[in-house]
Tab-separated table of C-alpha atoms in Angstrom:
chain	number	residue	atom	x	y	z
D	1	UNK	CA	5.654	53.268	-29.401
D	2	UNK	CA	2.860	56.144	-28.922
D	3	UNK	CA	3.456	55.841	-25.271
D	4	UNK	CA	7.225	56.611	-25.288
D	5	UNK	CA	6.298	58.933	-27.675
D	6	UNK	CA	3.975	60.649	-25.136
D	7	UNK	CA	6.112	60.067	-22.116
D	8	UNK	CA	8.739	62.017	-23.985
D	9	UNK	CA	7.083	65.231	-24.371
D	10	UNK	CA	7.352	67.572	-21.728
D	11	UNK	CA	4.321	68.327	-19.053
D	12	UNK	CA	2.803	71.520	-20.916
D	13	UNK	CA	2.870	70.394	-24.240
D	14	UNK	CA	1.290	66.708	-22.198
D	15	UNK	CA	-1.334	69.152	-20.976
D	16	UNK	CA	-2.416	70.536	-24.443
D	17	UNK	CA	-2.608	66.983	-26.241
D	18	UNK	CA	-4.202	65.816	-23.208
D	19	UNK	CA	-7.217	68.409	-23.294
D	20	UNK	CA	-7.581	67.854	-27.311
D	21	UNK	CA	-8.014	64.352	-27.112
D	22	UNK	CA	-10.961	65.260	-24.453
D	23	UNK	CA	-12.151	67.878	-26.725
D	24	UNK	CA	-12.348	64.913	-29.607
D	25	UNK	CA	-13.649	62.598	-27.072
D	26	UNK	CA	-16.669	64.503	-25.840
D	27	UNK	CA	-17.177	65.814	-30.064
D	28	UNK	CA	-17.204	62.072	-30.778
D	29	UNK	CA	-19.865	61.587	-28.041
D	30	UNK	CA	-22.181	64.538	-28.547
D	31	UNK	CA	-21.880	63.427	-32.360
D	32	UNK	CA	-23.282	60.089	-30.883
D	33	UNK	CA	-25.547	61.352	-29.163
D	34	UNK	CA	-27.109	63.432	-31.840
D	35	UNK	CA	-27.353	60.364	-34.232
D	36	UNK	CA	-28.948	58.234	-31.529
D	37	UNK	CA	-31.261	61.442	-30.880
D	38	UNK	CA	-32.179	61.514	-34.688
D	39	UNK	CA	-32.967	58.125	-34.894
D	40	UNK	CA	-35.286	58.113	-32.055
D	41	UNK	CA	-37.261	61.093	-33.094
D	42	UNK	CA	-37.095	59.324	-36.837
D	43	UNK	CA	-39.095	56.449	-35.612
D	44	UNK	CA	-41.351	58.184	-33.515
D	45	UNK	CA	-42.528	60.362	-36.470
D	46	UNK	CA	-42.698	56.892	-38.855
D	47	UNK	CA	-44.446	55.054	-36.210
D	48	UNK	CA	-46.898	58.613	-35.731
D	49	UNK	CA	-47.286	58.547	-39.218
D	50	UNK	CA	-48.074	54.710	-39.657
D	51	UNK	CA	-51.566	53.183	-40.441
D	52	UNK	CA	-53.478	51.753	-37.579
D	53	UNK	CA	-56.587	50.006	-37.188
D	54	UNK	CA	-59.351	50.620	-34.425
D	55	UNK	CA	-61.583	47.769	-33.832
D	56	UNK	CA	-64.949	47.992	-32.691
D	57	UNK	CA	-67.393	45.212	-31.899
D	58	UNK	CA	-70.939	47.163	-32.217
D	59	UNK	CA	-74.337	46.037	-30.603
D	60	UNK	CA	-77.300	46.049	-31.975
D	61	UNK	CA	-79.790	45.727	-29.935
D	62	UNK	CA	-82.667	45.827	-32.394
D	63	UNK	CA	-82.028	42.802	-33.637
D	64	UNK	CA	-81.498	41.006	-30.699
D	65	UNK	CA	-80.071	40.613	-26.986
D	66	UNK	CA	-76.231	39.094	-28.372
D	67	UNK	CA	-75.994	40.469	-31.942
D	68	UNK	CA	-72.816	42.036	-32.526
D	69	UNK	CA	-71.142	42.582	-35.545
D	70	UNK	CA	-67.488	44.146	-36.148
D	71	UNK	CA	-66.237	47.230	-37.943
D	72	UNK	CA	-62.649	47.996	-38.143
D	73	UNK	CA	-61.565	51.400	-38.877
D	74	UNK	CA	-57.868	51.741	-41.211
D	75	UNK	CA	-56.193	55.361	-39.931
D	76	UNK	CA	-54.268	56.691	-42.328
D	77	UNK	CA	-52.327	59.820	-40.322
D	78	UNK	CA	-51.514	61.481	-43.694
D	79	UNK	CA	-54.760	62.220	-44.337
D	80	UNK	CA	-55.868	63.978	-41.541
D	81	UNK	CA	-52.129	64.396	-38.779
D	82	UNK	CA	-54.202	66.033	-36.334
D	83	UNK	CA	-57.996	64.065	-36.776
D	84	UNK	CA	-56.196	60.516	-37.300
D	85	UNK	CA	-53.820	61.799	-33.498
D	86	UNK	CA	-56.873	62.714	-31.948
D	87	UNK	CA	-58.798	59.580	-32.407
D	88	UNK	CA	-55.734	57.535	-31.611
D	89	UNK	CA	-56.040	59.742	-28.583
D	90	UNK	CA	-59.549	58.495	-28.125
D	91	UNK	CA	-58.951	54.769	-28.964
D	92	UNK	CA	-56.728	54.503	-26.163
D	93	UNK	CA	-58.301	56.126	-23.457
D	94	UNK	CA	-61.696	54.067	-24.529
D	95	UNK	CA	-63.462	56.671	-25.218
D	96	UNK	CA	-65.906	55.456	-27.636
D	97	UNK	CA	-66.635	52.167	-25.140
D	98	UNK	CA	-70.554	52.576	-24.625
D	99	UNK	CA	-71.030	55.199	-27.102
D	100	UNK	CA	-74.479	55.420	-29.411
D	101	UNK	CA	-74.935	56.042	-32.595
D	102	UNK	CA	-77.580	59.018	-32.292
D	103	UNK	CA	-77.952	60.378	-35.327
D	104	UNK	CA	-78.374	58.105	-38.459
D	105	UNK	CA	-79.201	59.658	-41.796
D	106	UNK	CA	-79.994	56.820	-44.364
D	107	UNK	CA	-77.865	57.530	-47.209
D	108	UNK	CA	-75.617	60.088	-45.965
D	109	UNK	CA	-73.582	59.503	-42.264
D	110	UNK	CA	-73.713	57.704	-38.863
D	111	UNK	CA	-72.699	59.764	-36.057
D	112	UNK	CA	-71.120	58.742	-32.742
D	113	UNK	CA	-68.732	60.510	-30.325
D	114	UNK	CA	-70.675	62.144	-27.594
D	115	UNK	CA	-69.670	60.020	-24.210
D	116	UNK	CA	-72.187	57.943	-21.989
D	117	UNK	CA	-70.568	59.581	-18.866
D	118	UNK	CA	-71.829	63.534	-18.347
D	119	UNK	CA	-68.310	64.556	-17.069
D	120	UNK	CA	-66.324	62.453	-19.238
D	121	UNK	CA	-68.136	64.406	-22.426
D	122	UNK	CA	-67.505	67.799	-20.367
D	123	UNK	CA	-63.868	66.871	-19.821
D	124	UNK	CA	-63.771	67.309	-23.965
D	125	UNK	CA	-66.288	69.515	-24.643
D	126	UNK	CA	-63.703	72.809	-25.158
D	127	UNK	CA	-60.645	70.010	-25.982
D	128	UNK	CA	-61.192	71.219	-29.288
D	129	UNK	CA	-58.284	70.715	-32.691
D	130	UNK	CA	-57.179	72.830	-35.340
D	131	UNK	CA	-59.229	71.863	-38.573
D	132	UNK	CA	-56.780	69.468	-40.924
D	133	UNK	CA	-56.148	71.061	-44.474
D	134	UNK	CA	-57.824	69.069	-47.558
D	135	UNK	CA	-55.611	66.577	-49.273
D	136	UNK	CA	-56.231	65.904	-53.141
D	137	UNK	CA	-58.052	62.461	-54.424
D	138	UNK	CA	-58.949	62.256	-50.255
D	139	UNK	CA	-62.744	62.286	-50.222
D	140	UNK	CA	-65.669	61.512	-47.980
D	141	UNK	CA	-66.601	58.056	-50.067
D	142	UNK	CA	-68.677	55.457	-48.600
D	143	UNK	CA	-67.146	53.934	-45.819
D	144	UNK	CA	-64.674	56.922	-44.923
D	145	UNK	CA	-64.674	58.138	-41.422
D	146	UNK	CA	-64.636	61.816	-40.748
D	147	UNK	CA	-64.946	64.005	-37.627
D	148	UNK	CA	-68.231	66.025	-37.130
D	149	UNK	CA	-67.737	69.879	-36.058
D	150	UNK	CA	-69.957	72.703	-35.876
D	151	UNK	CA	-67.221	75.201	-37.510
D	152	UNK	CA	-63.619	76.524	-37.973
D	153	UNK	CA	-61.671	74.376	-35.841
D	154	UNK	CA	-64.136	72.714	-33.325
D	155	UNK	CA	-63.450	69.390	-33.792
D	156	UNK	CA	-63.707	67.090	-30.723
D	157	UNK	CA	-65.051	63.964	-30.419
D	158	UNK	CA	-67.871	63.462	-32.389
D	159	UNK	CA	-67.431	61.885	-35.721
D	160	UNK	CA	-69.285	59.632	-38.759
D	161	UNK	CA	-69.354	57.097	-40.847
D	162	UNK	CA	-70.432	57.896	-44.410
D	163	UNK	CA	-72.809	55.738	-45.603
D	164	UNK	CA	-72.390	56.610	-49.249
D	165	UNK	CA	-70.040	58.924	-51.552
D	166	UNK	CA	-70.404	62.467	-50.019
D	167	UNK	CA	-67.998	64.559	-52.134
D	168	UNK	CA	-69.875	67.345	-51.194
D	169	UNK	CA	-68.361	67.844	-47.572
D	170	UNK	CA	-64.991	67.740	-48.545
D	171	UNK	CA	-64.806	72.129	-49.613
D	172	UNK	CA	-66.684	72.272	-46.417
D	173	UNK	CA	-63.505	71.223	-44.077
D	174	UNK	CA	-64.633	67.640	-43.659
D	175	UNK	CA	-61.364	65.732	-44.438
D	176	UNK	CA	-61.762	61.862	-43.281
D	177	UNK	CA	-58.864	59.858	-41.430
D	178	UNK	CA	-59.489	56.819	-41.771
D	179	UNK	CA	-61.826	54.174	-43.591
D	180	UNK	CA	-63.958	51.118	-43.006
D	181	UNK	CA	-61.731	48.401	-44.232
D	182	UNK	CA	-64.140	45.587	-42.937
D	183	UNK	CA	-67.660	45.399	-41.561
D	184	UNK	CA	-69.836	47.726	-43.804
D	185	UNK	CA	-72.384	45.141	-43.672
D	186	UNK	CA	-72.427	46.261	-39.588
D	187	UNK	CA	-71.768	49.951	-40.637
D	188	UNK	CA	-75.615	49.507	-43.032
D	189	UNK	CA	-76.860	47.138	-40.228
D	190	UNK	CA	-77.085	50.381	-37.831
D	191	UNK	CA	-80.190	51.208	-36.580
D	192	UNK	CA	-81.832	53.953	-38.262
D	193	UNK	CA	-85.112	54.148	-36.434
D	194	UNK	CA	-84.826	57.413	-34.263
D	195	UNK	CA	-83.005	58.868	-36.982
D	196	UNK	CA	-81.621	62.436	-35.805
D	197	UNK	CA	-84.485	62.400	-33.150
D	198	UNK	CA	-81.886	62.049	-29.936
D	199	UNK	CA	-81.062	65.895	-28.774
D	200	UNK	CA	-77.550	66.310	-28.337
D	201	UNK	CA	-77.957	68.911	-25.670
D	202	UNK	CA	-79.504	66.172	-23.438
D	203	UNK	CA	-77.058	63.642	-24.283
D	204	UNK	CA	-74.318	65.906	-23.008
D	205	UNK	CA	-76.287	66.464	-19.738
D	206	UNK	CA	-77.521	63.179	-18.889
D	207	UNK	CA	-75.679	60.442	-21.002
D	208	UNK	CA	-76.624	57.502	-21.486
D	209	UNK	CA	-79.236	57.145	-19.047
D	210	UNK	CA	-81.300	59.690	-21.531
D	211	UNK	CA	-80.535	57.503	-24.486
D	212	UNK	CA	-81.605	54.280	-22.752
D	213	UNK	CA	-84.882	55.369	-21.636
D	214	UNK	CA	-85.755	57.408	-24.851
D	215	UNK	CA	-84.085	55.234	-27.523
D	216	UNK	CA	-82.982	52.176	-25.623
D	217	UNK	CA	-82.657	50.365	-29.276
D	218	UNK	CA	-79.465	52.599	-30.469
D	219	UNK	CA	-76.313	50.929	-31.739
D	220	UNK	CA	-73.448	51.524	-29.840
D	221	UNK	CA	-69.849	50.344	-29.577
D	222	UNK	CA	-69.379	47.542	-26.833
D	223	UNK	CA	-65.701	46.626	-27.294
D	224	UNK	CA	-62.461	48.566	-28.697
D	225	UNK	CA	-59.075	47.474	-29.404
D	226	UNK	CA	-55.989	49.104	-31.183
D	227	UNK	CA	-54.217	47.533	-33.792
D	228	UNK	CA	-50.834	48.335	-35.535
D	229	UNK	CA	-50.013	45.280	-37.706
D	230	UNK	CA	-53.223	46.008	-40.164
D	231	UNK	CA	-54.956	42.881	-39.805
D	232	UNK	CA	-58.939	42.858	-39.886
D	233	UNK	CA	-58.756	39.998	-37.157
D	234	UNK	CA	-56.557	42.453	-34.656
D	235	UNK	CA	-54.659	39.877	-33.114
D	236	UNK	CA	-51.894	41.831	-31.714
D	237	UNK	CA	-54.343	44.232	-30.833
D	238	UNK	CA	-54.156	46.402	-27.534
D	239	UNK	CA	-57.801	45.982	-25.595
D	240	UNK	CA	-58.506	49.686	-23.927
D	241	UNK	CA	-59.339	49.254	-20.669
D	242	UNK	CA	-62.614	50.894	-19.054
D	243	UNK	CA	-65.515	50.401	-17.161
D	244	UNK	CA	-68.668	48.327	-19.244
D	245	UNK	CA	-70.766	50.043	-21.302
D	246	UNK	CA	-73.328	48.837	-18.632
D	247	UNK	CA	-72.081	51.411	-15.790
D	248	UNK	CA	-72.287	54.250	-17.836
């Protein structure tokens, strides 16, 4: 019946009610579109805003040639947006692979972030991120993990792990990102012997070949991995690739 009905009609009037229904057709698909566009950008911001773990399987060469011991590290985004995006930045380009601890204050923080390779820590020297604002009941407890910064928005790639409750940072524009949700036996088992004796200023010039001759007993991370179903074992974690900790 609708086609007699449109046969019937004569050819301008058939020329109107043919460009309507286009009009509706393409209003119907942009309308589509725009749903399927809004859904997409939906989950990207749940899955950006999602907790994630970072695994790291730390050596400790202190206490012998094949002791390692495993710290995982919960990110919680809406803590810190920008600290908990830049060290998911990190995680997956393996940055902290080979890294030392090189400054260990009993009772207060173990740093890491400055990069065995010379021209890999140059590469992020001036990749600096706007400071994250503080977030109520958020503090630097034991166990939290925070990024280190030597003022207003000059966070890179350094960061630490607080070794106790450290309230005091937090009106100082230390917000943490994450937490150590297993391993703070490895986090205490650190080596603390060269305390903050390691100079940064040489670290960033000669890597780790300054660190192995001077303080050749310094923790450091040998393996990474990336995990986003919140298990301490990581087993549908993503292994970041990179070269061993041995060639940097």
């Amino acid at each position: 019946m609708a086609l007699l009905v449109f046969s019937s009609i004569g050819n301008h009037s058939r020329s109107r009610i043919t460009g309507l229904l286009l009009c509706l057709f393409y209003l119907v698909l942009a309308g589509g579109l725009t749903v399927s566009s809004s859904a997409a950008s939906s989950s990207s911001s749940s899955s950006s805003s999602s907790p994630f773990d970072v695994v790291w399987d730390v050596a400790y060469p202190n206490l012998g040639k094949d002791v390692t011991k495993r710290i995982v590290i919960r990110v919680h985004p809406e803590w810190a947006p920008l600290g908990a995006a830049r060290f998911r930045e990190l995680a997956e380009k393996n940055f902290y692979k080979g890294t030392r601890f090189f400054r260990v204050v009993p009772n207060f923080v173990a740093q890491i972030g400055i990069h065995g390779n010379p021209d890999v820590s140059k590469q992020w020297r001036d990749n600096k991120i706007q400071d994250d604002p503080a977030v109520p009941n958020i503090s630097n407890k034991r166990g939290t993990v925070t990024f280190a910064k030597s003022g207003e928005n000059t966070r890179t790639t350094q960061l630490f792990i607080n070794f106790s409750d450290n309230g005091n940072l937090d009106s100082m524009g230390f917000p943490p990102f994450g937490e150590v949700v297993e391993g703070m036996d490895a986090v205490d088992a650190i080596n603390q012997e060269y305390g903050e004796s390691p100079q940064q200023g040489m670290i960033q010039e000669q890597g780790s070949r300054y660190l192995k001759t001077k303080f050749p007993k310094l923790t450091y991370v040998k393996t990474t991995s990336i995990s986003t179903s919140l298990t301490s074992t990581s087993e549908e974690s993503s292994p970041a690739s990179g070269k061993d900790e041995d060639d940097l």
